[in-house]
Amino acid sequence: MYFMIDNEQKILSDLKKGKSYAAAKLYDAYERYWFRICLRYARNRSEAQDLMQVGVSKVFHAIHTFNAEKASFKTWSTTVIIRESIHFLKKHLWQQTFTDIETIENMVIEPTIFEQLRTKEIIQVIQKLPSGYRMIFNLYEMEGYSHKEIADLLDITVGTSKSQLYKAKRMLQNQIEALLNN
Amino acid sequence: MEDKNKISDFIRKRLENFDHEIEAWESPDKNLRDTILGQVKPESKSNLLSIKPLHIAAILLIPIIGFTSFYFIKKHNESQAEIKSIYAELQAKKTEIKVLKEKVISLKNKNNSIEQTIISNEFTTHNPSNNDPLDQSIVSKNSKKNSSFEEGLRVSKITNYSKLQQDNSKSKTEKTFNNYASNNPKEITGTTAKKAKLDEINNRPKLDSEKLAINRLMVSIEDAKNIQESNNLKLLPQQKFDVHRRKNNLLVGIGIQGKSRPFKTEHKFNKQQPMEGQPPARTKLFFNKFMEVEYMISNRIGLYTGFGSVNAKMSKKSKFDYAFDKNNTVTNSNGKQYNEIEFRSSSNLGDNEGLVSFEVPEGIQNSDKINVTLSNSFTIKSINIPLGLNYYFYMNNKWLGYIGGGLNYESLYISKYNVKADLAYNSKEVTSKHLLKQPSDKNIQHVNYNIGVGAAYSINNMWSIQGDIQWNKNLYNNGKKHPPKHFDVDAKVGIYYRI
């Protein structure tokens, strides 16, 4: 949690008052954390930078709606960035979002093998998932959303969310296996 | 499944771990920082200030209402205490009257008994003389009585007679008797006649003094009745049914209010092109509950304020034809063709932008018409605080009419603004996906001035039903202006209790 900063409450208060130094301090503190979220939702680094731009801009513009009594700034900013990212991706990529991929092979590999992977490689594997799989995998497994919440957010059924998650996990297995074999 | 869950756990742990040296890939480009921070503009203080005075006005209204209520409740309690003391006084008078009445009855009975004794004595011991007016009176009275009553009197005579014999005030009686005997020597012929006459004389002064006492008591009773009647008028004004409202009355009411608000939408395709056949402004009706307090500053004029709240959904559908633009078509990885319609929906209660992506229908040509149905919907929450005057006029025993006017502060909170698009080509539904830009929730504040007419129906002395209709016009609005020729109409009905 090294990205937490001293006097965060004061900085947030100053940001609400429109002091620009506060935005810079928050950005520097949370840059890596926010960007990693964007990397997980994007297809590549370039797209992650687009998500970062729309998401973080939204965080700063909507800062007056942040209520420290309801959630921490980290949690709140994560939610804002994820929602902005989903909106961005839906707008630009939704045609490919929920395409069924029927060629997934049912493979089972030892989880210990994953220990050999680096963080960058894990993110790259996630980025290779189709948009729909990637979003549902991230929302369910990484952010802890329920299938009902995902269904409401993405305007899909709960059943679609469940099946897409299952397929996403199988596809992840395949891709990691392929990566390790190479 | 278990393996896959372990994979998820492993990935989550690895991605949440930042305890390693920063690598180039996990940080965005430096120029992105400048771009984002360049977009952060200090919050405009003027925007905040534009809302503040209304918030302050709304906050100020609360203590004003509080103090006003406190003042009138205090006044009400004082008048209640006064009424209680008058009641206590009245009760004392009533008790006094009761005692006096009992005394009167007792004295009347005693008087009757004495008269009857005299009559019976005359019957049994005295031969009435035609020359004596007293004898003539006794004969006249006794002639009206029946024989059984005479028998009763004869029996009681014996008892009374023995009592009369024990009378000690003989000197005065005898003096009177002597005067009578000297003037009427023929009448006093025997012992029995003499005794009877003595008794009659002996009883005369007593009878007169008691009659005087009765008269004095009757005067007291009349006085007491007058006091009671005057107190009744002060205590129970509401018993006079034609008095529905009085100065210093406080009316507290609750009820239902219907509000009609204009809802005007304008849509543009691809943000620039206005659509043909924009729908006219429509009036939407929703209901709220309200609480109202009215203080009568005179018998006819009441000052009212209160609080109302709304939680309602509003929706509206609009139909347009969209000219298919082949240039917007894209092909995805499956080889399917998609087209997009970008639109902007603008209304007096909020704006929205959306994107509809749809599968290109088979056989469609450039500029062919696609039927688009846009459905606007949102949730509206509001509070309103009125402040105004009503002037009452008498209609009949049960009805009062009134006209009124004042100000109405209204704060509207618009949320969950959504625009849904349904597409059809050649009467066949087109598969589409609606992508909505997340609209921000909106807060609109109005100050309206209004005039209204209404009527009040008295159920009984304390309860009444009151209803009115008010026409509101915007005095201040921090949102978009109302469509021309439209104004807010409020109609309410409630039950009121008069304190």
XYZ file of C-alpha atoms in Angstrom:
681
model
C 0.000 0.000 0.000
C 2.958 2.295 -0.584
C 0.881 4.523 -2.853
C -0.984 5.876 0.157
C 0.147 9.414 0.829
C 0.511 11.498 3.937
C -2.180 14.081 4.602
C -4.428 12.484 2.006
C -7.525 14.027 3.568
C -6.043 17.524 3.307
C -4.960 16.954 -0.269
C -8.437 15.723 -1.188
C -9.943 18.712 0.552
C -7.622 21.051 -1.373
C -8.503 19.302 -4.624
C -12.181 19.933 -3.942
C -11.293 23.583 -3.443
C -9.671 23.600 -6.878
C -6.001 23.655 -5.896
C -4.124 22.111 -8.800
C -1.087 20.969 -6.777
C -3.404 18.451 -5.063
C -4.280 16.756 -8.364
C -0.584 16.376 -9.188
C 0.185 14.840 -5.796
C -2.666 12.353 -6.046
C -1.740 11.459 -9.604
C 1.885 10.772 -8.662
C 0.809 8.667 -5.711
C -1.737 6.542 -7.515
C -0.313 6.486 -11.046
C 0.961 2.891 -10.990
C -2.076 1.544 -9.199
C -4.504 3.192 -11.582
C -2.509 2.265 -14.651
C -2.395 -1.384 -13.644
C -6.185 -1.402 -13.479
C -6.312 0.114 -16.967
C -3.813 -2.437 -18.257
C -6.069 -5.252 -17.082
C -9.093 -3.875 -18.917
C -7.294 -2.832 -22.111
C -6.124 -4.869 -25.040
C -2.709 -3.239 -25.024
C -0.642 -0.491 -23.447
C -1.868 2.149 -25.864
C -5.492 1.415 -25.043
C -4.649 1.349 -21.337
C -3.347 4.890 -21.673
C -6.683 5.922 -23.234
C -8.533 4.319 -20.340
C -6.186 6.024 -17.895
C -6.897 9.398 -19.452
C -10.706 9.116 -19.384
C -10.775 7.394 -16.009
C -8.408 9.662 -14.080
C -9.903 12.796 -15.647
C -13.287 11.620 -14.417
C -11.852 11.033 -10.939
C -10.618 14.631 -10.748
C -13.754 16.140 -12.237
C -16.083 14.174 -9.985
C -14.002 14.681 -6.841
C -16.756 16.811 -5.265
C -18.984 13.693 -5.190
C -16.409 11.721 -3.189
C -17.520 11.100 0.396
C -14.769 9.874 2.711
C -17.347 8.487 5.130
C -18.702 6.035 2.557
C -15.471 4.685 1.046
C -11.733 5.273 0.897
C -10.381 7.350 -1.955
C -8.617 4.278 -3.351
C -11.861 2.272 -3.491
C -13.876 5.162 -4.885
C -11.295 6.064 -7.563
C -11.041 2.395 -8.569
C -14.809 2.234 -9.092
C -14.802 5.429 -11.146
C -11.942 4.280 -13.363
C -13.466 0.839 -13.918
C -16.850 2.291 -14.860
C -15.280 4.815 -17.208
C -13.140 2.097 -18.748
C -16.142 -0.146 -19.327
C -18.047 2.702 -20.869
C -15.139 3.535 -23.133
C -14.668 -0.060 -24.184
C -18.384 -0.612 -24.750
C -18.503 2.379 -27.004
C -15.528 1.413 -29.111
C -15.404 -2.337 -28.992
C -18.680 -3.794 -28.057
C -19.178 -5.648 -31.330
C -16.407 -8.004 -30.300
C -17.452 -8.053 -26.693
C -19.425 -11.205 -26.228
C -18.271 -13.330 -29.167
C -18.355 -17.017 -28.349
C -15.122 -18.816 -28.939
C -15.891 -22.459 -29.443
C -12.352 -23.651 -29.970
C -11.343 -23.623 -26.342
C -9.783 -26.850 -25.288
C -10.464 -28.194 -21.872
C -7.006 -28.303 -20.369
C -6.010 -28.639 -16.770
C -2.607 -27.433 -15.621
C -0.907 -27.273 -12.298
C -1.366 -23.869 -10.631
C 2.220 -23.995 -9.374
C 3.351 -23.501 -12.936
C 2.013 -19.953 -12.757
C 4.671 -19.111 -10.207
C 7.108 -18.957 -13.105
C 5.199 -16.101 -14.728
C 6.097 -12.454 -14.282
C 3.468 -9.787 -13.567
C 3.907 -8.281 -17.001
C 3.255 -11.643 -18.640
C 0.124 -12.198 -16.560
C -1.231 -8.845 -17.649
C -0.408 -9.627 -21.254
C -2.321 -12.909 -20.992
C -5.350 -11.070 -19.613
C -5.087 -8.453 -22.351
C -5.295 -11.187 -24.979
C -8.734 -12.212 -23.774
C -11.658 -10.951 -25.877
C -13.126 -7.749 -24.449
C -16.193 -9.382 -22.894
C -14.200 -12.155 -21.237
C -11.625 -9.683 -20.010
C -14.205 -7.328 -18.499
C -16.130 -10.077 -16.738
C -12.967 -11.788 -15.499
C -11.640 -8.506 -14.100
C -14.939 -7.465 -12.552
C -15.665 -10.830 -10.948
C -12.233 -12.142 -10.002
C -10.274 -8.945 -9.431
C -12.868 -6.408 -8.282
C -15.209 -8.833 -6.522
C -18.436 -7.822 -8.299
C -21.312 -10.315 -8.225
C -22.771 -11.724 -11.444
C -25.911 -9.668 -10.811
C -23.885 -6.465 -10.550
C -21.934 -7.344 -13.672
C -25.162 -8.100 -15.547
C -26.584 -4.702 -14.580
C -23.374 -2.887 -15.435
C -22.838 -4.504 -18.833
C -26.512 -4.832 -19.738
C -26.298 -8.611 -20.098
C -27.976 -11.519 -18.330
C -26.599 -13.203 -15.221
C -26.333 -16.431 -17.222
C -24.199 -14.742 -19.869
C -21.942 -13.353 -17.168
C -21.442 -16.797 -15.632
C -20.780 -18.569 -18.904
C -18.424 -15.850 -20.118
C -16.463 -16.042 -16.879
C -16.152 -19.797 -17.187
C -14.935 -19.508 -20.752
C -12.572 -16.683 -19.797
C -10.905 -18.861 -17.199
C -10.544 -21.774 -19.599
C -9.056 -19.466 -22.190
C -6.634 -18.067 -19.632
C -5.463 -21.600 -18.880
C -4.883 -22.289 -22.539
C -2.958 -19.110 -23.107
C -0.763 -19.545 -20.044
C -0.055 -23.117 -21.058
C 0.922 -21.942 -24.528
C 3.128 -19.246 -23.033
C 4.928 -21.692 -20.801
C 5.411 -24.153 -23.643
C 7.082 -21.462 -25.707
C -13.166 -25.452 -11.194
C -11.005 -25.552 -8.094
C -7.878 -25.237 -10.206
C -9.319 -22.275 -12.022
C -10.150 -20.598 -8.737
C -6.582 -21.112 -7.609
C -5.427 -19.499 -10.835
C -7.650 -16.511 -10.096
C -6.288 -16.219 -6.571
C -2.758 -16.399 -7.849
C -3.355 -13.746 -10.499
C -5.093 -11.469 -7.990
C -2.225 -11.751 -5.515
C 0.375 -11.138 -8.170
C -1.407 -8.080 -9.610
C -2.023 -6.538 -6.214
C 1.638 -6.800 -5.328
C 3.569 -3.600 -5.975
C 6.636 -4.542 -3.944
C 9.138 -4.573 -6.739
C 11.130 -2.027 -8.654
C 9.147 0.056 -11.053
C 9.389 -1.176 -14.592
C 8.778 0.963 -17.619
C 5.751 -1.052 -18.791
C 3.722 -0.434 -15.650
C 3.798 3.356 -15.873
C 2.038 5.415 -18.506
C 3.894 7.860 -20.722
C 5.004 11.075 -19.078
C 3.006 13.249 -21.438
C -0.171 11.525 -20.252
C 0.408 13.033 -16.817
C 0.586 16.523 -18.324
C -2.516 15.889 -20.424
C -4.615 14.717 -17.495
C -3.430 17.388 -15.084
C -3.932 20.010 -17.795
C -7.601 19.021 -17.934
C -8.062 19.591 -14.228
C -9.389 23.096 -13.870
C -9.996 24.698 -10.531
C -13.642 24.487 -9.544
C -15.467 27.652 -10.429
C -16.335 29.440 -7.238
C -19.059 31.369 -9.001
C -20.908 28.107 -9.735
C -20.887 27.230 -6.085
C -21.977 30.707 -5.109
C -24.895 30.621 -7.522
C -26.444 27.765 -5.558
C -25.541 28.920 -2.070
C -28.073 31.743 -1.570
C -30.935 29.353 -2.253
C -29.514 26.792 0.119
C -29.150 29.509 2.717
C -32.728 30.659 2.072
C -33.967 27.090 2.485
C -31.975 26.628 5.679
C -33.234 29.953 7.040
C -36.812 28.897 6.444
C -36.424 25.996 8.857
C -35.728 28.125 12.000
C -38.361 30.640 10.872
C -40.943 27.864 10.714
C -39.617 26.494 14.007
C -39.776 29.818 15.853
C -43.193 30.631 14.410
C -44.528 27.252 15.507
C -42.955 27.667 18.949
C -44.487 31.153 19.370
C -47.966 30.061 18.435
C -47.853 26.856 20.405
C -46.800 28.905 23.454
C -49.663 31.297 22.839
C -52.009 28.384 22.412
C -50.892 26.886 25.751
C -51.489 30.214 27.492
C -55.013 30.481 26.105
C -55.633 26.850 27.116
C -54.579 27.681 30.693
C -56.952 30.665 30.691
C -59.765 28.468 29.435
C -59.042 25.942 32.196
C -59.253 28.621 34.891
C -62.561 29.888 33.468
C -63.819 26.326 33.414
C -62.885 25.882 37.061
C -64.702 29.115 37.910
C -67.726 27.932 35.994
C -67.742 24.596 37.801
C -67.728 26.428 41.131
C -70.671 28.561 39.956
C -72.504 25.461 38.802
C -72.025 23.828 42.204
C -73.275 26.994 43.854
C -76.315 27.031 41.584
C -77.010 23.402 42.405
C -76.908 24.117 46.144
C -79.144 27.147 45.710
C -81.616 25.161 43.617
C -81.781 22.479 46.301
C -82.418 25.167 48.884
C -85.167 26.650 46.737
C -86.822 23.260 46.322
C -86.544 22.584 50.029
C -88.054 25.984 50.877
C -90.819 25.534 48.342
C -91.693 22.155 49.849
C -91.684 23.635 53.310
C -93.894 26.466 52.105
C -96.339 24.032 50.536
C -96.414 21.992 53.706
C -97.175 25.083 55.781
C -99.920 26.201 53.412
C -101.446 22.765 53.484
C -101.368 22.775 57.261
C -103.144 26.098 57.352
C -105.769 24.876 54.945
C -106.409 21.672 56.850
C -106.690 23.555 60.121
C -109.206 25.875 58.577
C -111.174 22.882 57.340
C -111.279 21.079 60.658
C -111.576 23.864 63.233
C -112.914 26.946 61.626
C -116.204 27.877 60.006
C -115.266 30.220 57.262
C -116.793 33.620 57.222
C -117.967 35.313 54.083
C -116.563 38.582 55.353
C -112.997 37.364 55.991
C -110.812 37.567 52.831
C -108.398 34.988 54.275
C -111.243 32.512 54.835
C -112.534 33.151 51.348
C -109.050 32.393 49.949
C -108.842 29.130 51.897
C -112.284 28.069 50.774
C -111.362 28.837 47.184
C -108.134 26.816 47.358
C -109.764 23.865 49.065
C -112.626 23.722 46.668
C -110.130 22.632 43.996
C -108.888 19.662 45.904
C -110.487 16.231 45.834
C -111.807 14.299 48.824
C -108.853 11.896 49.171
C -106.475 14.797 49.382
C -108.679 16.330 52.112
C -108.420 13.111 54.097
C -104.637 13.236 53.895
C -104.658 16.818 55.063
C -106.925 15.978 57.985
C -104.399 13.375 59.173
C -101.467 15.760 58.849
C -103.446 18.439 60.653
C -103.234 16.528 63.971
C -99.431 16.471 63.867
C -99.132 20.115 62.851
C -101.585 21.160 65.464
C -99.515 19.627 68.300
C -96.485 21.471 66.934
C -98.350 24.717 66.841
C -99.278 24.337 70.487
C -95.621 24.326 71.413
C -94.925 27.619 69.699
C -93.261 30.035 72.086
C -93.873 33.266 70.287
C -97.219 33.724 71.870
C -97.003 37.360 72.837
C -96.737 38.666 69.294
C -99.343 36.208 68.120
C -101.743 37.054 70.871
C -101.342 40.765 70.199
C -102.215 40.210 66.596
C -105.105 37.963 67.660
C -106.449 40.566 70.047
C -106.408 43.146 67.303
C -108.223 40.744 65.032
C -110.760 39.765 67.761
C -111.523 43.344 68.576
C -112.158 44.106 64.920
C -114.111 40.849 64.248
C -115.815 39.877 67.570
C -118.405 37.581 65.858
C -115.765 35.396 64.232
C -114.029 34.312 67.445
C -116.785 32.263 69.017
C -115.108 29.105 70.390
C -111.791 27.772 71.711
C -111.032 25.822 68.559
C -111.689 28.819 66.370
C -109.549 30.977 68.593
C -106.625 28.503 68.461
C -106.900 28.144 64.725
C -106.859 31.863 64.246
C -103.858 32.164 66.566
C -102.015 29.549 64.590
C -102.854 31.238 61.344
C -101.576 34.560 62.641
C -98.516 32.887 64.090
C -97.666 31.413 60.734
C -98.195 34.528 58.667
C -94.887 36.391 59.399
C -92.828 33.218 58.857
C -94.393 32.608 55.487
C -93.618 36.150 54.319
C -89.957 36.026 55.407
C -89.409 32.714 53.650
C -91.037 34.036 50.517
C -88.569 36.905 50.603
C -85.695 34.455 51.034
C -86.950 32.493 48.039
C -87.107 35.664 45.983
C -83.543 36.547 46.929
C -82.392 33.038 45.931
C -84.168 33.303 42.591
C -82.273 36.517 41.863
C -78.991 34.729 42.688
C -79.925 31.891 40.383
C -80.620 34.325 37.536
C -77.228 35.983 38.133
C -75.501 32.624 38.069
C -77.275 31.692 34.838
C -76.137 34.938 33.241
C -72.515 34.247 34.266
C -72.755 30.762 32.826
C -74.113 31.990 29.506
C -71.445 34.690 29.114
C -68.692 32.171 29.943
C -70.069 29.709 27.432
C -69.560 32.251 24.657
C -65.880 32.758 25.584
C -65.080 29.069 26.010
C -66.600 27.417 23.013
C -66.518 29.720 19.984
C -66.254 26.707 17.700
C -69.774 25.697 18.741
C -70.956 28.557 16.617
C -70.754 26.654 13.404
C -70.457 29.613 11.108
C -67.077 30.517 12.650
C -64.545 28.312 10.822
C -61.474 30.437 11.244
C -60.497 32.844 13.995
C -57.609 35.128 14.579
C -54.647 33.304 16.188
C -55.946 29.880 15.119
C -53.221 27.491 14.016
C -54.127 24.923 11.375
C -51.980 21.849 10.886
C -52.650 19.733 7.822
C -51.353 16.742 5.896
C -52.377 15.501 2.482
C -51.588 14.638 -1.100
C -50.432 17.059 -3.744
C -50.513 16.511 -7.489
C -47.947 18.370 -9.563
C -47.898 18.801 -13.283
C -44.576 19.709 -14.813
C -43.732 20.338 -18.464
C -41.255 17.941 -20.022
C -39.788 19.058 -23.317
C -37.224 16.945 -25.117
C -35.139 17.676 -28.191
C -33.074 15.044 -29.923
C -30.217 15.310 -32.370
C -28.694 12.514 -34.429
C -24.931 12.429 -34.591
C -24.995 15.418 -32.267
C -25.386 17.929 -35.067
C -28.409 17.085 -37.146
C -31.704 18.085 -35.518
C -34.332 15.424 -36.074
C -37.505 16.193 -37.916
C -40.787 16.086 -36.034
C -39.537 16.940 -32.552
C -42.252 16.090 -30.034
C -44.050 18.970 -28.334
C -43.608 19.713 -24.657
C -45.811 17.442 -22.621
C -47.173 17.819 -19.164
C -46.261 15.088 -16.725
C -48.177 14.496 -13.531
C -46.730 13.161 -10.311
C -47.843 13.122 -6.695
C -46.304 13.966 -3.379
C -47.273 14.116 0.243
C -47.185 17.394 2.105
C -47.449 18.853 5.571
C -48.711 22.401 6.044
C -49.062 24.833 8.913
C -51.292 27.896 8.647
C -51.556 30.691 11.166
C -54.585 33.011 11.072
C -53.174 36.514 11.416
C -56.768 37.767 11.312
C -60.197 36.111 11.055
C -59.856 36.082 7.283
C -56.135 36.002 6.446
C -53.875 33.004 7.054
C -50.082 32.766 6.676
C -49.025 29.303 5.549
C -45.825 27.351 5.110
C -44.953 23.667 5.015
C -42.949 20.893 3.430
C -43.567 18.474 0.563
C -41.498 15.695 -0.993
C -41.663 13.712 -4.234
C -40.103 10.477 -5.374
C -41.361 9.607 -8.842
C -40.374 8.203 -12.201
C -40.905 10.085 -15.436
C -40.706 8.796 -18.975
C -41.448 9.896 -22.499
C -41.258 8.267 -25.922
C -40.403 10.006 -29.197
C -40.364 8.524 -32.689
C -38.084 9.608 -35.536
C -36.852 8.434 -38.894
C -33.108 8.108 -39.276
C -31.560 8.199 -42.722
C -29.184 5.228 -42.908
C -25.591 6.374 -43.422
C -23.451 3.689 -45.015
C -20.247 5.541 -44.072
C -20.762 4.652 -40.383
C -20.657 0.921 -41.117
C -17.876 -1.179 -39.597
C -17.151 -4.894 -39.910
C -16.130 -6.916 -36.869
C -13.940 -9.980 -36.556
C -16.859 -12.299 -37.289
C -17.552 -10.548 -40.546
C -20.783 -8.989 -39.307
C -21.555 -5.419 -40.335
C -22.510 -2.834 -37.763
C -23.625 0.751 -38.016
C -23.856 3.421 -35.356
C -26.214 6.245 -34.528
C -24.904 8.766 -32.094
C -27.511 11.034 -30.574
C -27.950 13.749 -28.029
C -31.141 13.994 -26.025
C -31.731 17.339 -24.414
C -34.602 18.276 -22.086
C -35.521 20.924 -19.593
C -34.732 18.405 -16.853
C -31.374 17.128 -18.104
C -29.216 16.123 -21.045
C -28.048 12.781 -22.223
C -25.807 11.385 -24.912
C -25.965 7.926 -26.284
C -24.788 5.623 -28.989
C -26.838 2.937 -30.668
C -24.894 0.274 -32.465
C -26.965 -2.009 -34.678
C -26.589 -4.852 -37.090
C -26.986 -3.573 -40.646
C -30.325 -4.941 -41.916
C -30.210 -6.984 -45.060
C -31.011 -5.115 -48.239
C -30.789 -1.630 -46.751
C -29.594 1.138 -49.020
C -27.932 4.408 -48.185
C -30.477 7.030 -46.923
C -33.184 4.407 -46.317
C -35.350 5.290 -43.317
C -34.828 3.457 -40.064
C -37.590 3.983 -37.479
C -36.057 5.031 -34.182
C -38.071 5.139 -30.939
C -36.281 6.987 -28.167
C -37.563 6.490 -24.629
C -36.408 8.997 -22.043
C -36.792 8.000 -18.435
C -35.440 9.188 -15.113
C -36.142 9.327 -11.432
C -37.097 12.645 -9.944
C -36.886 13.473 -6.271
C -37.867 16.840 -4.951
C -38.607 18.839 -1.877
C -40.639 22.015 -1.795
C -41.245 24.660 0.839
C -44.145 27.085 0.252
C -44.691 30.429 1.952
C -47.808 32.507 1.301
C -51.107 34.038 2.360
C -54.708 32.833 2.023
C -57.730 35.124 2.172
C -60.905 33.343 3.347
C -64.482 34.255 2.551
C -67.687 32.804 3.954
C -69.817 30.564 1.713
C -72.193 28.796 4.094
C -72.243 27.045 7.469
C -69.963 24.289 6.211
C -67.932 25.863 3.439
C -65.304 28.567 3.212
C -63.688 29.675 -0.006
C -60.242 31.208 -0.277
C -57.780 32.754 -2.664
C -54.070 32.733 -2.025
C -50.622 33.428 -3.315
C -46.965 33.331 -2.358
C -43.611 31.761 -3.114
C -42.627 28.138 -3.520
C -39.015 26.923 -3.256
C -38.452 23.632 -5.052
C -35.315 21.534 -5.268
C -35.375 18.769 -7.901
C -32.865 15.933 -8.000
C -32.777 14.111 -11.321
C -31.086 10.718 -11.330
C -30.936 7.497 -13.333
C -31.457 9.464 -16.543
C -31.688 6.929 -19.318
C -32.455 7.027 -23.014
C -33.311 3.739 -24.694
C -33.469 3.369 -28.453
C -35.504 0.775 -30.356
C -34.866 0.436 -34.102
C -36.996 -0.995 -36.879
C -36.503 -1.270 -40.630
C -39.401 -2.159 -42.911
C -41.468 -2.911 -39.762
C -38.909 -5.485 -38.631
C -36.996 -5.042 -35.417
C -33.313 -4.299 -35.900
C -30.929 -5.963 -33.458
C -29.219 -3.147 -31.651
C -27.153 -2.427 -28.634
C -27.672 0.774 -26.761
C -24.610 2.321 -25.221
C -25.289 5.189 -22.925
C -22.785 7.659 -21.724
C -23.164 7.775 -18.006
C -25.034 10.989 -17.311
C -24.271 12.848 -14.143
C -27.080 13.330 -11.669
C -28.531 16.791 -11.712
C -29.872 19.160 -9.124
C -32.314 21.840 -10.290
C -33.642 24.536 -8.031
C -36.683 26.693 -8.655
C -38.287 29.563 -6.870
C -41.830 30.033 -8.136
C -44.428 32.612 -7.364
C -47.972 31.360 -7.404
C -51.643 32.213 -7.110
C -54.439 29.817 -6.249
C -58.054 29.269 -5.306
C -59.492 26.732 -2.901
C -62.239 25.707 -0.539
C -62.428 24.374 3.004
C -65.147 22.030 4.293
C -65.719 21.767 8.052
C -66.193 18.193 9.243
C -66.687 19.367 12.801
C -65.467 22.132 15.075
C -61.824 21.054 14.892
C -61.354 19.097 11.656
C -61.747 20.283 8.113
C -60.886 19.173 4.597
C -59.186 21.765 2.450
C -58.207 21.687 -1.198
C -56.841 24.152 -3.703
C -55.248 24.566 -7.090
C -52.223 26.791 -7.662
C -50.554 28.136 -10.778
C -46.792 28.555 -10.452
C -44.502 30.674 -12.583
C -40.718 30.555 -12.429
C -39.075 33.430 -10.632
C -35.698 31.734 -10.497
C -34.441 28.532 -12.100
C -30.836 27.334 -12.144
C -31.677 24.701 -14.767
C -33.058 25.235 -18.228
C -36.004 27.528 -18.669
C -39.477 26.092 -18.937
C -40.853 25.643 -22.435
C -42.845 28.704 -23.499
C -46.551 28.824 -22.570
C -46.055 26.185 -19.921
C -46.281 26.668 -16.194
C -46.362 24.411 -13.187
C -49.767 23.537 -11.774
C -50.149 22.136 -8.268
C -53.392 20.790 -6.843
C -53.633 19.569 -3.307
C -56.153 18.174 -0.859
C -55.569 17.548 2.814
C -57.094 17.186 6.205
C -56.509 19.984 8.700
C -56.771 20.192 12.452
C -57.448 23.541 14.072
C -55.641 24.362 17.285
